[in-house]
């Protein structure tokens, strides 16, 4: 790309995201200067999205901008943190104004919703790759670390995991609309929306600080991520097949059994999997009604290591417990 | 890449960089938790290095690790900030243990030198791309912003810009060793070292807070970057050809004239270009002896916009005032 193209790119990001009074110097100098609130910890994450792995070239630019920020918002949500400042490292083969406008709009809309300012970045010429770094704040002491779970803690998940993978399957033509079988345009639109514009559970993460012992964001598959939480806590985890929250739309298109498998192993859901000590459960369900906050009890932590799923009291066999990004799905 | 490969990669970065007591939670959770010093501003930068643009596949992995961090250290140096925490977004086509070991060693050695902890990251499968985000701290009030210069301020540059481009030219076979012409193995080794292991001027940046009005890191060519500083300050800049600090090694291989052109337009030098009000110059030169700190007065800010070079009082003609990364050089 020419210098002119780099200047073009910069133009799209000058007023991207929220305006914040704690940004002393934002885009335009060698680095951003930011005012941290006293008595809070800084919470920092970085995530990358790559063409052919996390998205395909024909996906809407707004979706790519949304998701590039959402994955980081979800990381901060899992720490019970309030997001504040983003840096964007954007590597592009060419500067397409239409694409840049869409990307910036998708990114900016989600950033404003969560009061996130874009404070700096770097644009580079090369194979399509997007890294977003997000910082935010959380009160001391640290809570909801992956390592905070104890045997007996109840395991919950927000939302309906698997929907994102269902939406991707429509994008890739693996699922198709078929009204006689109950797969309507509405079902397809819902699942596509869940893939392209996932909802990071920032507000839920903030509220869970008062109840949860541990938390992880579900981006690589619920079973695998619950297993990571359990391992970090020195525990194992047992999930109950019957309690897995598959959406009616996912069930309509995939059937009951495949839908629950997708709940367990789908990727890029950006839901929260969290554990709550038994003595906190009733208070949480009273103060954060699950009907309003959309979470479901799905299992329990135990002393024995491992991550397993039971069905009618019997341990099920799963050969794949993790989701290796979208490599398989996108390249298929 | 398989999940196993991602785990392999993570292994190389578990103990990378310095250990810091202000890292409450580092690698291994959804985000890092960090303790900011009170009464300091957070200083944050991000930079990307791309295969074929900033490096070639056969370049030493140690160099790529060093440079990926150095470019960010240089940004923080230009803000007069003390670096602290890094996040690494690493996108690789495959997990080569030998390469990863070299990259991590190069990154870690420079990180430890500057007391930088690697607190998190993301590894992804895709076209080779490396983004590093670096945070640090600077006292209030903000100093050395690009916008701080005034007409009459003296313009300085650290080190000997152009050496990095000279080293790259050896890597690409555009310069060759020729002892009869004075181009010895030592000359080549020196310039190659300047390219592969540039020295970010962190300590100088910290010290300059007491003297400089504005500062920018020289990564896209001295003339272009000095022009950016001048523009942000609402000034123009005039550099004196005779004062440009070309290294004897660069002169040996490129000749006096071409060497000075490379000082002006070479890229990836990671030197600091800074302006000092006339009343501070003598004090700075006494308290930071230039013989020890290695900087040179090269020009002056003026009221008229633009960036120009004078030679014997006459304005020289430069058609290229900026350096578009290494796109041209690496792809040639």
PDB file of N, CA, C and O in Angstrom, chain A residues 226-256:
ATOM      1  N   UNK A 226     -14.847 -25.259  29.828  1.00  0.00           N
ATOM      2  CA  UNK A 226     -15.194 -25.653  31.200  1.00  0.00           C
ATOM      3  C   UNK A 226     -14.090 -26.534  31.774  1.00  0.00           C
ATOM      4  O   UNK A 226     -13.736 -26.425  32.957  1.00  0.00           O
ATOM      5  N   UNK A 227     -13.517 -27.381  30.914  1.00  0.00           N
ATOM      6  CA  UNK A 227     -12.405 -28.226  31.351  1.00  0.00           C
ATOM      7  C   UNK A 227     -11.183 -27.405  31.732  1.00  0.00           C
ATOM      8  O   UNK A 227     -10.481 -27.722  32.703  1.00  0.00           O
ATOM      9  N   UNK A 228     -10.927 -26.326  30.973  1.00  0.00           N
ATOM     10  CA  UNK A 228      -9.786 -25.453  31.311  1.00  0.00           C
ATOM     11  C   UNK A 228     -10.005 -24.788  32.664  1.00  0.00           C
ATOM     12  O   UNK A 228      -9.077 -24.667  33.464  1.00  0.00           O
ATOM     13  N   UNK A 229     -11.220 -24.301  32.887  1.00  0.00           N
ATOM     14  CA  UNK A 229     -11.533 -23.685  34.180  1.00  0.00           C
ATOM     15  C   UNK A 229     -11.315 -24.700  35.301  1.00  0.00           C
ATOM     16  O   UNK A 229     -10.662 -24.403  36.316  1.00  0.00           O
ATOM     17  N   UNK A 230     -11.859 -25.902  35.098  1.00  0.00           N
ATOM     18  CA  UNK A 230     -11.746 -26.927  36.135  1.00  0.00           C
ATOM     19  C   UNK A 230     -10.274 -27.252  36.409  1.00  0.00           C
ATOM     20  O   UNK A 230      -9.843 -27.329  37.565  1.00  0.00           O
ATOM     21  N   UNK A 231      -9.505 -27.416  35.347  1.00  0.00           N
ATOM     22  CA  UNK A 231      -8.091 -27.756  35.508  1.00  0.00           C
ATOM     23  C   UNK A 231      -7.346 -26.658  36.270  1.00  0.00           C
ATOM     24  O   UNK A 231      -6.550 -26.936  37.167  1.00  0.00           O
ATOM     25  N   UNK A 232      -7.613 -25.385  35.888  1.00  0.00           N
ATOM     26  CA  UNK A 232      -6.955 -24.272  36.575  1.00  0.00           C
ATOM     27  C   UNK A 232      -7.347 -24.237  38.045  1.00  0.00           C
ATOM     28  O   UNK A 232      -6.581 -23.762  38.891  1.00  0.00           O
ATOM     29  N   UNK A 233      -8.542 -24.755  38.371  1.00  0.00           N
ATOM     30  CA  UNK A 233      -9.026 -24.771  39.757  1.00  0.00           C
ATOM     31  C   UNK A 233      -8.601 -26.033  40.498  1.00  0.00           C
ATOM     32  O   UNK A 233      -8.976 -26.225  41.661  1.00  0.00           O
ATOM     33  N   UNK A 234      -7.862 -26.903  39.818  1.00  0.00           N
ATOM     34  CA  UNK A 234      -7.461 -28.164  40.446  1.00  0.00           C
ATOM     35  C   UNK A 234      -8.624 -29.106  40.651  1.00  0.00           C
ATOM     36  O   UNK A 234      -8.635 -29.918  41.589  1.00  0.00           O
ATOM     37  N   UNK A 235      -9.624 -29.000  39.777  1.00  0.00           N
ATOM     38  CA  UNK A 235     -10.839 -29.815  39.880  1.00  0.00           C
ATOM     39  C   UNK A 235     -11.079 -30.560  38.566  1.00  0.00           C
ATOM     40  O   UNK A 235     -10.308 -30.442  37.616  1.00  0.00           O
ATOM     41  N   UNK A 236     -12.168 -31.291  38.535  1.00  0.00           N
ATOM     42  CA  UNK A 236     -12.741 -31.778  37.300  1.00  0.00           C
ATOM     43  C   UNK A 236     -14.127 -31.179  37.156  1.00  0.00           C
ATOM     44  O   UNK A 236     -14.621 -30.515  38.064  1.00  0.00           O
ATOM     45  N   UNK A 237     -14.752 -31.414  35.989  1.00  0.00           N
ATOM     46  CA  UNK A 237     -16.087 -30.869  35.783  1.00  0.00           C
ATOM     47  C   UNK A 237     -16.975 -31.929  35.158  1.00  0.00           C
ATOM     48  O   UNK A 237     -16.524 -32.704  34.304  1.00  0.00           O
ATOM     49  N   UNK A 238     -18.201 -31.954  35.612  1.00  0.00           N
ATOM     50  CA  UNK A 238     -19.193 -32.872  35.061  1.00  0.00           C
ATOM     51  C   UNK A 238     -20.391 -32.056  34.593  1.00  0.00           C
ATOM     52  O   UNK A 238     -20.992 -31.318  35.383  1.00  0.00           O
ATOM     53  N   UNK A 239     -20.711 -32.153  33.305  1.00  0.00           N
ATOM     54  CA  UNK A 239     -21.848 -31.427  32.742  1.00  0.00           C
ATOM     55  C   UNK A 239     -22.979 -32.416  32.476  1.00  0.00           C
ATOM     56  O   UNK A 239     -22.735 -33.562  32.079  1.00  0.00           O
ATOM     57  N   UNK A 240     -24.209 -31.951  32.673  1.00  0.00           N
ATOM     58  CA  UNK A 240     -25.379 -32.821  32.470  1.00  0.00           C
ATOM     59  C   UNK A 240     -25.987 -32.552  31.098  1.00  0.00           C
ATOM     60  O   UNK A 240     -26.435 -31.433  30.818  1.00  0.00           O
ATOM     61  N   UNK A 241     -25.962 -33.577  30.252  1.00  0.00           N
ATOM     62  CA  UNK A 241     -26.472 -33.482  28.871  1.00  0.00           C
ATOM     63  C   UNK A 241     -27.861 -32.848  28.831  1.00  0.00           C
ATOM     64  O   UNK A 241     -28.132 -31.976  28.007  1.00  0.00           O
ATOM     65  N   UNK A 242     -28.753 -33.280  29.741  1.00  0.00           N
ATOM     66  CA  UNK A 242     -30.140 -32.815  29.716  1.00  0.00           C
ATOM     67  C   UNK A 242     -30.254 -31.322  30.006  1.00  0.00           C
ATOM     68  O   UNK A 242     -31.244 -30.698  29.635  1.00  0.00           O
ATOM     69  N   UNK A 243     -29.269 -30.765  30.689  1.00  0.00           N
ATOM     70  CA  UNK A 243     -29.374 -29.362  31.083  1.00  0.00           C
ATOM     71  C   UNK A 243     -28.743 -28.399  30.076  1.00  0.00           C
ATOM     72  O   UNK A 243     -28.832 -27.187  30.240  1.00  0.00           O
ATOM     73  N   UNK A 244     -28.089 -28.933  29.042  1.00  0.00           N
ATOM     74  CA  UNK A 244     -27.381 -28.061  28.093  1.00  0.00           C
ATOM     75  C   UNK A 244     -28.386 -27.185  27.344  1.00  0.00           C
ATOM     76  O   UNK A 244     -29.350 -27.702  26.771  1.00  0.00           O
ATOM     77  N   UNK A 245     -28.174 -25.860  27.330  1.00  0.00           N
ATOM     78  CA  UNK A 245     -29.171 -24.944  26.776  1.00  0.00           C
ATOM     79  C   UNK A 245     -29.028 -24.732  25.277  1.00  0.00           C
ATOM     80  O   UNK A 245     -28.410 -23.760  24.838  1.00  0.00           O
ATOM     81  N   UNK A 246     -29.599 -25.630  24.487  1.00  0.00           N
ATOM     82  CA  UNK A 246     -29.617 -25.423  23.031  1.00  0.00           C
ATOM     83  C   UNK A 246     -30.803 -24.520  22.685  1.00  0.00           C
ATOM     84  O   UNK A 246     -31.899 -24.690  23.217  1.00  0.00           O
ATOM     85  N   UNK A 247     -30.570 -23.552  21.784  1.00  0.00           N
ATOM     86  CA  UNK A 247     -31.675 -22.679  21.370  1.00  0.00           C
ATOM     87  C   UNK A 247     -32.672 -23.469  20.524  1.00  0.00           C
ATOM     88  O   UNK A 247     -32.307 -24.453  19.868  1.00  0.00           O
ATOM     89  N   UNK A 248     -33.926 -23.017  20.537  1.00  0.00           N
ATOM     90  CA  UNK A 248     -34.938 -23.697  19.731  1.00  0.00           C
ATOM     91  C   UNK A 248     -34.573 -23.628  18.245  1.00  0.00           C
ATOM     92  O   UNK A 248     -34.843 -24.548  17.481  1.00  0.00           O
ATOM     93  N   UNK A 249     -33.920 -22.536  17.855  1.00  0.00           N
ATOM     94  CA  UNK A 249     -33.525 -22.395  16.446  1.00  0.00           C
ATOM     95  C   UNK A 249     -32.470 -23.426  16.064  1.00  0.00           C
ATOM     96  O   UNK A 249     -32.496 -24.005  14.977  1.00  0.00           O
ATOM     97  N   UNK A 250     -31.501 -23.636  16.980  1.00  0.00           N
ATOM     98  CA  UNK A 250     -30.454 -24.615  16.674  1.00  0.00           C
ATOM     99  C   UNK A 250     -31.049 -26.020  16.631  1.00  0.00           C
ATOM    100  O   UNK A 250     -30.682 -26.836  15.772  1.00  0.00           O
ATOM    101  N   UNK A 251     -31.981 -26.301  17.545  1.00  0.00           N
ATOM    102  CA  UNK A 251     -32.645 -27.607  17.552  1.00  0.00           C
ATOM    103  C   UNK A 251     -33.446 -27.792  16.261  1.00  0.00           C
ATOM    104  O   UNK A 251     -33.442 -28.874  15.662  1.00  0.00           O
ATOM    105  N   UNK A 252     -34.093 -26.705  15.797  1.00  0.00           N
ATOM    106  CA  UNK A 252     -34.908 -26.803  14.579  1.00  0.00           C
ATOM    107  C   UNK A 252     -34.063 -27.239  13.386  1.00  0.00           C
ATOM    108  O   UNK A 252     -34.507 -28.022  12.547  1.00  0.00           O
ATOM    109  N   UNK A 253     -32.852 -26.747  13.317  1.00  0.00           N
ATOM    110  CA  UNK A 253     -32.044 -27.017  12.129  1.00  0.00           C
ATOM    111  C   UNK A 253     -31.153 -28.244  12.303  1.00  0.00           C
ATOM    112  O   UNK A 253     -30.863 -28.956  11.329  1.00  0.00           O
ATOM    113  N   UNK A 254     -30.727 -28.533  13.533  1.00  0.00           N
ATOM    114  CA  UNK A 254     -29.748 -29.602  13.735  1.00  0.00           C
ATOM    115  C   UNK A 254     -30.335 -30.823  14.425  1.00  0.00           C
ATOM    116  O   UNK A 254     -29.693 -31.877  14.447  1.00  0.00           O
ATOM    117  N   UNK A 255     -31.532 -30.686  14.974  1.00  0.00           N
ATOM    118  CA  UNK A 255     -32.085 -31.789  15.768  1.00  0.00           C
ATOM    119  C   UNK A 255     -31.540 -31.715  17.191  1.00  0.00           C
ATOM    120  O   UNK A 255     -30.502 -31.113  17.454  1.00  0.00           O
ATOM    121  N   UNK A 256     -32.249 -32.358  18.098  1.00  0.00           N
ATOM    122  CA  UNK A 256     -31.946 -32.254  19.522  1.00  0.00           C
ATOM    123  C   UNK A 256     -30.520 -32.735  19.854  1.00  0.00           C
ATOM    124  O   UNK A 256     -29.766 -32.055  20.559  1.00  0.00           O
TER     125      UNK A 256
END
